Short mmCIF file of C-alpha atoms and ligand atoms in Angstrom, two decimals:
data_model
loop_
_atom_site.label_atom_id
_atom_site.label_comp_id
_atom_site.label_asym_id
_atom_site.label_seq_id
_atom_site.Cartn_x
_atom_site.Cartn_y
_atom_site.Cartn_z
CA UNK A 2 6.31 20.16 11.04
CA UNK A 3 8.02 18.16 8.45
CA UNK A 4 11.46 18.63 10.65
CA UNK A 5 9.64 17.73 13.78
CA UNK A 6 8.13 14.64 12.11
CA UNK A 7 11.40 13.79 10.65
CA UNK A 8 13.22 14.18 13.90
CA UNK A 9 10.77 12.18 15.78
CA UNK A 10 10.81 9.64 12.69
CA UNK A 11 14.94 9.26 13.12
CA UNK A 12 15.16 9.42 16.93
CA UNK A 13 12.53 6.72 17.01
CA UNK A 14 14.02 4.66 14.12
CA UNK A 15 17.77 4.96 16.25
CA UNK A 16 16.27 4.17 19.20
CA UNK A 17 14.57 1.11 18.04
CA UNK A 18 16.72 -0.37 15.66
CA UNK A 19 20.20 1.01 16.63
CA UNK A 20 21.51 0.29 13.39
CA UNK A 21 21.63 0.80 9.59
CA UNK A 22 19.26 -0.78 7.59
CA UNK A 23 21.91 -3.55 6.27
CA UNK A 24 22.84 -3.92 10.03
CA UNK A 25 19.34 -4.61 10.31
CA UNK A 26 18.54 -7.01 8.07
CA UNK A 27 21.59 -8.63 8.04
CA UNK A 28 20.41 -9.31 12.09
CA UNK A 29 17.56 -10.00 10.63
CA UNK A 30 18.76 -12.79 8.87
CA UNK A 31 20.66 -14.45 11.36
CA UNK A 32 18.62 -14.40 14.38
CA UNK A 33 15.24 -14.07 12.11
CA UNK A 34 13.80 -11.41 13.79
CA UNK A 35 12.32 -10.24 10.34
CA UNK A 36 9.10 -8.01 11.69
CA UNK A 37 12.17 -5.82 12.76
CA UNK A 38 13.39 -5.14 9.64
CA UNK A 39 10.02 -4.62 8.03
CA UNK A 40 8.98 -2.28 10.77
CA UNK A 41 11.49 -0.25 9.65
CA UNK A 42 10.72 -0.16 6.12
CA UNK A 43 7.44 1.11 6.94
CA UNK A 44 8.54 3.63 9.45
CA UNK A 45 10.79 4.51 6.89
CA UNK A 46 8.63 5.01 4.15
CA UNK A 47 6.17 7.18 6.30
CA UNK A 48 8.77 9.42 6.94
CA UNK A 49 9.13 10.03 3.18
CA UNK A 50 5.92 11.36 2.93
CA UNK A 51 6.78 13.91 4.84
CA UNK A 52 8.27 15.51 1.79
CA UNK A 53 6.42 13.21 0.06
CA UNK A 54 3.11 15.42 -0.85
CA UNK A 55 3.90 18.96 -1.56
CA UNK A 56 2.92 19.18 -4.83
CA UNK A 57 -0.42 17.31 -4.86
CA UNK A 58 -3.10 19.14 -4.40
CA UNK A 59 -2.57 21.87 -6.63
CA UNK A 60 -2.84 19.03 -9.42
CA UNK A 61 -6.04 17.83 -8.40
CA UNK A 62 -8.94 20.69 -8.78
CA UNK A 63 -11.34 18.52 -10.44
CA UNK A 64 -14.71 17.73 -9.05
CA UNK A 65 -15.11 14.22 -7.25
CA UNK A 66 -15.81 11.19 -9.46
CA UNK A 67 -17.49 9.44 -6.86
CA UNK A 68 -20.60 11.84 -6.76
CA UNK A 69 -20.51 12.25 -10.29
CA UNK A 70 -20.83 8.69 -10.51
CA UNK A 71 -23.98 8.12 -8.31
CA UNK A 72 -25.15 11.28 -9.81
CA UNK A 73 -25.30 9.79 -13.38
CA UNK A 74 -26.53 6.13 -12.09
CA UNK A 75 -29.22 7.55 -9.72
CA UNK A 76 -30.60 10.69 -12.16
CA UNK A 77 -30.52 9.46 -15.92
CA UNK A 78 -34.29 8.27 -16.08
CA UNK A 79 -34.30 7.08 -19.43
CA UNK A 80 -31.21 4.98 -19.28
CA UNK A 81 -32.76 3.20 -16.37
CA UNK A 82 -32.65 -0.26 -17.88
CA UNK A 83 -28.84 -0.27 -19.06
CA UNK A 84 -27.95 1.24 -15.93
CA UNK A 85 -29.43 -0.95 -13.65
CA UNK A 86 -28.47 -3.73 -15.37
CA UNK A 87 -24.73 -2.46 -15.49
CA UNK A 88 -25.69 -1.75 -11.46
CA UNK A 89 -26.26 -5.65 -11.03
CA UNK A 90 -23.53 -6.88 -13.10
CA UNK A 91 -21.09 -4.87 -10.80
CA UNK A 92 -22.93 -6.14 -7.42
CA UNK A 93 -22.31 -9.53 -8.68
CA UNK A 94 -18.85 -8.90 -9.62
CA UNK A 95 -18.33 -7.31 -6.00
CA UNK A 96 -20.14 -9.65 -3.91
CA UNK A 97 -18.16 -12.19 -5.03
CA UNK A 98 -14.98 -10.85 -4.95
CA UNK A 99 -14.79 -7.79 -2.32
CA UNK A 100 -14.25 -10.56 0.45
CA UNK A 101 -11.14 -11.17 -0.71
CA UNK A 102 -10.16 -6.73 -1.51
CA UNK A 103 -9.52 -5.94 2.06
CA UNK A 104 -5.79 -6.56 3.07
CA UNK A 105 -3.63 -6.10 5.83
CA UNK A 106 -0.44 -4.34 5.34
CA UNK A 107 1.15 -5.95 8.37
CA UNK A 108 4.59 -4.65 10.20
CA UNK A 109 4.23 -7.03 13.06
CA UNK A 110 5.18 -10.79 12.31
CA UNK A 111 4.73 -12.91 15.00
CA UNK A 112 4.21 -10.21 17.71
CA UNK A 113 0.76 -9.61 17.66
CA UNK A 114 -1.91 -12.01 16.82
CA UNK A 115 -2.80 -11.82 13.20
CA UNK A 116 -5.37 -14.20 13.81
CA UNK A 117 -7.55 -11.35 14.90
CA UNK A 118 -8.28 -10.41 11.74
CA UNK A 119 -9.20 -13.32 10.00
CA UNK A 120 -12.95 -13.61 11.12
CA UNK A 121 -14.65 -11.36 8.41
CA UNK A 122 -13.69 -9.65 5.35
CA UNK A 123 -9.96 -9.32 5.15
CA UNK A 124 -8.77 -11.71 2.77
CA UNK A 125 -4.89 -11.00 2.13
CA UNK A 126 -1.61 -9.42 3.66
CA UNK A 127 1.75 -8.29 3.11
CA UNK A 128 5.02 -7.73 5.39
CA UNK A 129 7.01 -5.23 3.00
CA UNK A 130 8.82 -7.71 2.41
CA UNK A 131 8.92 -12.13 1.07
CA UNK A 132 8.69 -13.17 4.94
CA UNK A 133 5.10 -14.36 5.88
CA UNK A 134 4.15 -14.26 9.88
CA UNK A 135 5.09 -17.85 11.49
CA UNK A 136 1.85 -18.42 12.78
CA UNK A 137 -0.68 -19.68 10.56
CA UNK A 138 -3.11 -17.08 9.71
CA UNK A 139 -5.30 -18.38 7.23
CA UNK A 140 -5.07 -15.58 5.61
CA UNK A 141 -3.72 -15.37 1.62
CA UNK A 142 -0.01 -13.83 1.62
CA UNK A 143 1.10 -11.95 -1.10
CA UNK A 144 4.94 -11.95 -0.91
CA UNK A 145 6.87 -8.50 -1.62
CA UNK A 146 10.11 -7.96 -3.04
CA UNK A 147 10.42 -4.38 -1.72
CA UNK A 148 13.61 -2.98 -3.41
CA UNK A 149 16.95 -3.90 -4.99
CA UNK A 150 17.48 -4.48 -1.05
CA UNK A 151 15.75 -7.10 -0.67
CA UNK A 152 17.26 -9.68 -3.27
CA UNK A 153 18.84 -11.93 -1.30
CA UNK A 154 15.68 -12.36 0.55
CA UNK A 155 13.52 -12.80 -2.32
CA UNK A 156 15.99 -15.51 -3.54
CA UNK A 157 16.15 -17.08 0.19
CA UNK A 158 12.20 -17.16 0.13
CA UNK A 159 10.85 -17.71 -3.71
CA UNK A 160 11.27 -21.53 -3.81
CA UNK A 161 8.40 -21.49 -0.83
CA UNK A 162 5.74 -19.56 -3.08
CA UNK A 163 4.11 -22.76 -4.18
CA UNK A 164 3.80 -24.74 -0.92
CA UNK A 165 2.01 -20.94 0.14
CA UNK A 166 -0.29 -21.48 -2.30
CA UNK A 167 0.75 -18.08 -3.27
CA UNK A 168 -1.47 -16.26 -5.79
CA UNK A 169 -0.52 -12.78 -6.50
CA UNK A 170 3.37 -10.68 -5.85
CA UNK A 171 3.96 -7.58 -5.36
CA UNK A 172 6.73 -4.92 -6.54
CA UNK A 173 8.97 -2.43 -5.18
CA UNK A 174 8.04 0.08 -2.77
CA UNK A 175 7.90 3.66 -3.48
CA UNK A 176 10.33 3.58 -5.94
CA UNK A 177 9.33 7.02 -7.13
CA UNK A 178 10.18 8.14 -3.62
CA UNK A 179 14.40 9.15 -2.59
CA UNK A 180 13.37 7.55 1.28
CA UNK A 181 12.10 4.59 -0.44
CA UNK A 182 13.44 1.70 -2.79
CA UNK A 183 14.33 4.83 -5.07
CA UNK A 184 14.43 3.61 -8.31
CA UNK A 185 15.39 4.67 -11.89
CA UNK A 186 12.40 3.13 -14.16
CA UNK A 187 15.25 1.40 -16.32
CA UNK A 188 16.79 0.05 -13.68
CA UNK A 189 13.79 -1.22 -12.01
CA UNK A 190 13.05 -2.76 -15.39
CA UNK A 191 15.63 -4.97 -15.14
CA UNK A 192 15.77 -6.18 -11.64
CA UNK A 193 11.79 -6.79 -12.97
CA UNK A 194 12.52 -8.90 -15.64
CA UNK A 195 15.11 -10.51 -13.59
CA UNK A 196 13.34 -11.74 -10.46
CA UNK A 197 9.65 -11.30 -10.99
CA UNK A 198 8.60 -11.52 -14.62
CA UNK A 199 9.67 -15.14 -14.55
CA UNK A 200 6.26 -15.55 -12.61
CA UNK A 201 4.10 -14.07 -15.23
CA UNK A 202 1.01 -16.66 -15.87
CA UNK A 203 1.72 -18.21 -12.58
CA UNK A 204 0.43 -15.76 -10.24
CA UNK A 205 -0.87 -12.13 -10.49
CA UNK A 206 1.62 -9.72 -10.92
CA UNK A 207 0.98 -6.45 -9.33
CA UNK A 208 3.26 -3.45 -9.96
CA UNK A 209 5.76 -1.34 -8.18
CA UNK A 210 3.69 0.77 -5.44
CA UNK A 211 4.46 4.29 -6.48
CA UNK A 212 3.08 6.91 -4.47
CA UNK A 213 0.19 9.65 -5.67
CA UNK A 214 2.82 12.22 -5.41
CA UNK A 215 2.29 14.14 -9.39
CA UNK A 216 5.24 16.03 -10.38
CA UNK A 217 8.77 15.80 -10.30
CA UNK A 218 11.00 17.36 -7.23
CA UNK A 219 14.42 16.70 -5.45
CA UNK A 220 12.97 14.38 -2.98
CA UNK A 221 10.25 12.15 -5.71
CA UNK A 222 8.93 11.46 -9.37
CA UNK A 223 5.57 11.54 -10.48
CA UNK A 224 4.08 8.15 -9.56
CA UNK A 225 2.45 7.84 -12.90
CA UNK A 226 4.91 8.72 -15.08
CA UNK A 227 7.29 6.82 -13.51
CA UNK A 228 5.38 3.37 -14.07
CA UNK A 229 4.83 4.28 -17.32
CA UNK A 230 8.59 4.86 -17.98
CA UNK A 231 8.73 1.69 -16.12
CA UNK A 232 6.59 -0.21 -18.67
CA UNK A 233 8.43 1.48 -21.68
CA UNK A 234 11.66 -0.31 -20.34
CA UNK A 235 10.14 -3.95 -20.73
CA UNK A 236 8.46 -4.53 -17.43
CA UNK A 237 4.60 -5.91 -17.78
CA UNK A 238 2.32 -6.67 -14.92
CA UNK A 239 -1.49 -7.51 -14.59
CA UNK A 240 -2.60 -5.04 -12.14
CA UNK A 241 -0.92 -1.26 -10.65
CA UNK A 242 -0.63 -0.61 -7.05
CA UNK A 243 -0.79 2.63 -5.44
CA UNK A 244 -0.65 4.25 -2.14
CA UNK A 245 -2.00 7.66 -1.45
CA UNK A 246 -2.59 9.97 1.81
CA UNK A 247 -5.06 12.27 1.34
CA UNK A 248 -7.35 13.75 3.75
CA UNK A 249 -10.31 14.10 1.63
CA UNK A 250 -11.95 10.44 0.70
CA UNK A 251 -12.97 12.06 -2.45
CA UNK A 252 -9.11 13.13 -3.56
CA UNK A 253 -8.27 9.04 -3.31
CA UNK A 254 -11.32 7.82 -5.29
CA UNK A 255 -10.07 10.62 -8.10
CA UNK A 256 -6.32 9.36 -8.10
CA UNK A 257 -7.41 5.44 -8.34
CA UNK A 258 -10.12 6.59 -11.47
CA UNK A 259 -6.83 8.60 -12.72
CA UNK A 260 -4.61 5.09 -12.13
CA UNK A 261 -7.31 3.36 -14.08
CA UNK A 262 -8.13 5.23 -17.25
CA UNK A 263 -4.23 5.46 -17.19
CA UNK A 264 -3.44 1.68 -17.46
CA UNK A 265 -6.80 0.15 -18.12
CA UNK A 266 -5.97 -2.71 -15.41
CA UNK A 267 -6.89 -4.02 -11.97
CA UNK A 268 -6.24 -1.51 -9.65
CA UNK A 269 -4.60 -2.36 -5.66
CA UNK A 270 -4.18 0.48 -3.19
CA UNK A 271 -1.57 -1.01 -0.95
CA UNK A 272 -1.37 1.93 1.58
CA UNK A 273 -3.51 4.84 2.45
CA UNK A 274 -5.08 6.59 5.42
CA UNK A 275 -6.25 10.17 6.15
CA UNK A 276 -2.93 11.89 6.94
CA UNK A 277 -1.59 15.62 5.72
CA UNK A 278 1.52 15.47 4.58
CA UNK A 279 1.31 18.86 4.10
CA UNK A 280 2.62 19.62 7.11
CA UNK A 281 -0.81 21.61 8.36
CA UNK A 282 -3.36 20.15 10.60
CA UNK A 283 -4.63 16.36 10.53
CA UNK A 284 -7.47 14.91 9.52
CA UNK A 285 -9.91 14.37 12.84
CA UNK A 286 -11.45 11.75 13.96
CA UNK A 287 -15.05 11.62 11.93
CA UNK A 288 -12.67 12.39 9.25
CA UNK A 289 -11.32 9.24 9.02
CA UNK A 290 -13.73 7.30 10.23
CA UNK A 291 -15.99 9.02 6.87
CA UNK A 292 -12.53 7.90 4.45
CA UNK A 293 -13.00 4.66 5.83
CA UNK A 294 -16.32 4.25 5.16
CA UNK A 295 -16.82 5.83 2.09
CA UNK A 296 -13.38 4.49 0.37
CA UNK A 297 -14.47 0.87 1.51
CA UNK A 298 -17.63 1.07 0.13
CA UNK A 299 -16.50 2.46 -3.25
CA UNK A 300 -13.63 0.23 -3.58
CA UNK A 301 -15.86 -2.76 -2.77
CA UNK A 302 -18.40 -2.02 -5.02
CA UNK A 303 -15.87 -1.27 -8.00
CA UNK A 304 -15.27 -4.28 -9.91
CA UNK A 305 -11.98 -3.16 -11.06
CA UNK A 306 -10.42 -2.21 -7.41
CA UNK A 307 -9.03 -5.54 -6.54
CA UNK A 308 -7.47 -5.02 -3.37
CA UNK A 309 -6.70 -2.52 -0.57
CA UNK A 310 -5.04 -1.90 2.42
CA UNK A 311 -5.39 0.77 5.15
CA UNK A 312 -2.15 1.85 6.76
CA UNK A 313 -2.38 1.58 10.27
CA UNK A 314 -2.36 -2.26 11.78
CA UNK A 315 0.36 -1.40 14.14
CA UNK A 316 1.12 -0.29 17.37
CA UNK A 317 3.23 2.27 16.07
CA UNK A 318 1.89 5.01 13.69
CA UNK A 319 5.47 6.47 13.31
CA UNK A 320 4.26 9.76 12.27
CA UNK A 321 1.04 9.09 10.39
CA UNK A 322 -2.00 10.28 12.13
CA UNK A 323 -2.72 8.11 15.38
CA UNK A 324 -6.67 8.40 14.42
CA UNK A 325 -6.10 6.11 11.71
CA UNK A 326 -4.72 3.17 13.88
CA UNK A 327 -6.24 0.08 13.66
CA UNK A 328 -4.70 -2.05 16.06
CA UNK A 329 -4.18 -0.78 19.66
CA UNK A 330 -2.62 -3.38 23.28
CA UNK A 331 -2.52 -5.93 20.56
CA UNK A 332 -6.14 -5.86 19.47
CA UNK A 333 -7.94 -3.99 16.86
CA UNK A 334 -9.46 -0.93 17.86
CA UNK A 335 -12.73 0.61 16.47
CA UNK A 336 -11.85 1.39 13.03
CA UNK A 337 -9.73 -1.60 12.87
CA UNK A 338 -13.19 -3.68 13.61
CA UNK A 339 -15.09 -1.71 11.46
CA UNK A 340 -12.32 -2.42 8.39
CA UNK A 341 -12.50 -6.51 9.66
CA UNK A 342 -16.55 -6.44 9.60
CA UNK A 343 -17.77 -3.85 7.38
CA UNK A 344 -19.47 -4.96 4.10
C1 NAG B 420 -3.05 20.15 5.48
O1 NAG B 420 -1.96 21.02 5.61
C2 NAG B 420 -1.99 22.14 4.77
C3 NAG B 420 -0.67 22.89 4.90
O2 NAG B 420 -0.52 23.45 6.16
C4 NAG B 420 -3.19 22.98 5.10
O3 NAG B 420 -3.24 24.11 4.24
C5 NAG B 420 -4.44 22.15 4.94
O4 NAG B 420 -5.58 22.89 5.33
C6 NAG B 420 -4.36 20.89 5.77
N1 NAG B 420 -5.50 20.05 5.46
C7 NAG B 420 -6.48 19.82 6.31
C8 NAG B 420 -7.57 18.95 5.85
O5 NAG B 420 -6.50 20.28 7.44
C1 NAG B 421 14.15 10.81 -5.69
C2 NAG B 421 13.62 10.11 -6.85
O1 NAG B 421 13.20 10.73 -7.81
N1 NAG B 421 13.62 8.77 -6.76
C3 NAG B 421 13.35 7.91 -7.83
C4 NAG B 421 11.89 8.11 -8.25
O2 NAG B 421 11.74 8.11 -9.62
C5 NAG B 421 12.74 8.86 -10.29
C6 NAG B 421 12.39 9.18 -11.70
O3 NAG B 421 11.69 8.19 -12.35
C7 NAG B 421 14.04 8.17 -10.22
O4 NAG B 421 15.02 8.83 -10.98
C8 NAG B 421 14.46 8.20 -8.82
O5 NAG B 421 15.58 7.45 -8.63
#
C-alpha cells in the first residue's frame, strides 16, 4: 500500500509536471503558472504521509477529550453557574470569531473559481506558497513561505503584503517531514529570524506546520518536539499550526488539546482529513462526513482554535482518500458545501 501509493504519487507527479521541482518553479516563475508548482507541493507532501504515520497511534491510548469535555460541562450540577457562564463566554468568543476559522488550503490558482467559496463561513486561504489566486476572491490570504525553497519567492512577493491587507503568515511546511521542507530546528531558526520574524507585531505569526507524526524515525521527527527545538533556537510566533490525518475525529481533537497545553497559544490546523496512512483500509464515507462535522463544531466552538483547513479543495486527491474531496467538475461537492455553510 504505501509502495502502490507512492508509485501512483510519482507516476502522477512525472506525468504532470515532467520536471524537478526547481524545473518547476523556475517555469513557474517565468511563464507564472504558479498553481503548478503549488500543486506539486501538496501532492508532494501527501505522499509523505505515506510513511508519514507509522508510529502514531500507539502514542495515543488516552480516552477522547472531547467527551470528557461535554461530560464535565453537561454533568457537574453544582458548578452549574461557573460553567454556564464559562459556556457563554466561549459562545461569544466563537460566534464572533468562527466565521473567520474555516480556511481553504487551495492548490488551484486561477483554475477553478475560488469565488465559490466565499458565500458563507470560510474566511481565509493559503496556496503553499506567497502567490495569492489572480482573481479577486474576497477572501483574507494568508501568504506562506513553505521552505528554504521558496526564498526567492517570498522576497519577489513580501513588498505586496500591505496593499493585501495581509493579516496573519504562515511557516514552513512539514519541516519535521524528509518529503517535505525537511528542516533542522536550528536551521529553520535562522531562515525564521531572517525572513519572517521581521513581521512580528505587524501581522500574526503562525508557526511551521509540523505534522502529528510523535516519535522520531528515518523518514520524520516528532512534530512537537521539533517546534519546541525550534523555539529553543530563537524563533517566536503567536500561534502553532498543525496538520494531522487521522481517521477517528476524536484522535485530532486529542492532538490539538496536546498542541495546546504544550504551547499555551492559538492553535491553526492547516491540513487534515480522514485518511489512514497506515496503509490499511480508509475511512468510509459517514466516516468523514462524522470528522467533518464533529471537528467543525469543536473547533468552532473552541475559543482558542483559530483557524482550520480541510485538505481536499482540489480536483486531485493525489493519494488521500477521494471521500474527503471537497471540490469535484470545478464545484464543491457535498462535504465541500457542508464545510462552506455549516455553522
Ligand atoms: C488503518 O490501517 C491500519 C493498518 O493496516 C489498520 O490496522 C487500521 O484498522 C486502519 N484503520 C481503519 C479505521 O480502518
Ligand atoms: C527526516 C527528518 O527528520 N526531517 C527533518 C524533521 O525534523 C528533524 C529533527 O528535528 C530534522 O533533523 C529533519 O531534517
Amino acid at each position: 500500500m504505501h509502495s502502490k501509493i507512492l508509485l501512483a504519487a510519482l507516476t502522477l507527479f512525472s506525468v504532470t509536471l515532467a520536471g524537478s521541482h526547481d524545473t518547476v518553479m523556475a517555469d513557474r516563475r517565468r511563464h507564472h503558472v504558479h498553481k503548478r508548482c503549488h500543486k506539486r507541493q501538496s501532492h508532494h507532501h501527501d505522499h509523505d504521509h505515506d510513511h508519514g504515520h507509522n508510529d502514531w497511534h500507539q502514542d495515543h491510548n488516552s480516552g477522547s477529550s472531547a467527551s470528557s469535555t461535554s461530560v464535565a460541562t453537561s454533568t457537574t450540577a453544582s458548578a452549574t453557574s461557573t460553567s454556564s457562564s464559562a459556556a457563554a463566554a466561549t459562545t461569544t468568543a466563537s460566534s464572533t470569531s468562527s466565521s473567520s476559522k474555516a480556511g481553504l488550503a487551495w492548490p488551484n490558482g486561477d483554475a477553478n473559481d475560488i469565488s465559490q467559496w466565499t458565500n458563507g463561513k470560510i474566511g481565509w486561504y493559503y496556496t503553499w506558497s506567497p502567490w495569492p489566486v489572480d482573481s479577486a476572491s474576497g477572501l483574507d490570504f494568508y501568504p506562506q513561505l513553505w521552505g528554504q525553497k521558496q526564498v526567492s519567492d517570498w522576497q519577489q512577493q513580501k513588498g505586496k503584503f500591505a496593499e493585501w491587507g495581509t493579516t496573519h503568515i504562515l511557516g514552513f511546511n512539514e519541516p519535521n517531514e524528509s518529503g517535505q521542507a525537511n528542516m533542522q530546528p536550528a536551521d529553520a531558526a535562522s531562515l525564521w529570524n531572517e525572513q519572517i520574524a521581521q513581521y512580528q507585531g505587524q501581522y500574526t505569526l503562525i508557526s511551521p506546520a509540523c505534522t502529528s507524526r510523535t516519535g522520531d524515525s528515518s523518514s520524520g521527527t516528532d512534530g512537537i518536539k521539533w517546534l519546541q527545538e525550534f523555539q529553543q533556537n530563537g524563533a517566536s510566533f503567536d500561534a502553532v499550526a498543525v496538520h494531522i490525518y487521522e481517521t477517528d475525529y476524536n484522535k485530532v481533537i486529542e492532538y490539538l488539546q496536546k498542541v495546546h497545553d504544550t504551547f499555551q497559544l492559538p492553535v491553526y490546523l492547516t491540513e487534515y482529513a480522514c485518511q489512514n496512512f497506515s496503509g490499511g483500509d480508509q475511512c468510509s464515507e459517514s466516516e468523514v462526513w462524522q470528522m467533518m462535522q464533529k471537528t467543525t463544531s469543536w473547533m468552532d466552538s473552541q475559543e482558542w482554535m483559530h483557524g482550520y483547513a480541510w485538505f481536499g479543495a482540489m480536483e486531485q486527491m493525489q493519494g488521500v482518500n477521494i471521500m474527503n474531496q471537497l471540490l469535484s467538475s470545478d464545484a464543491p461537492t457535498g462535504l465541500g458545501s457542508y464545510y462552506i455553510q455549516s455553522a
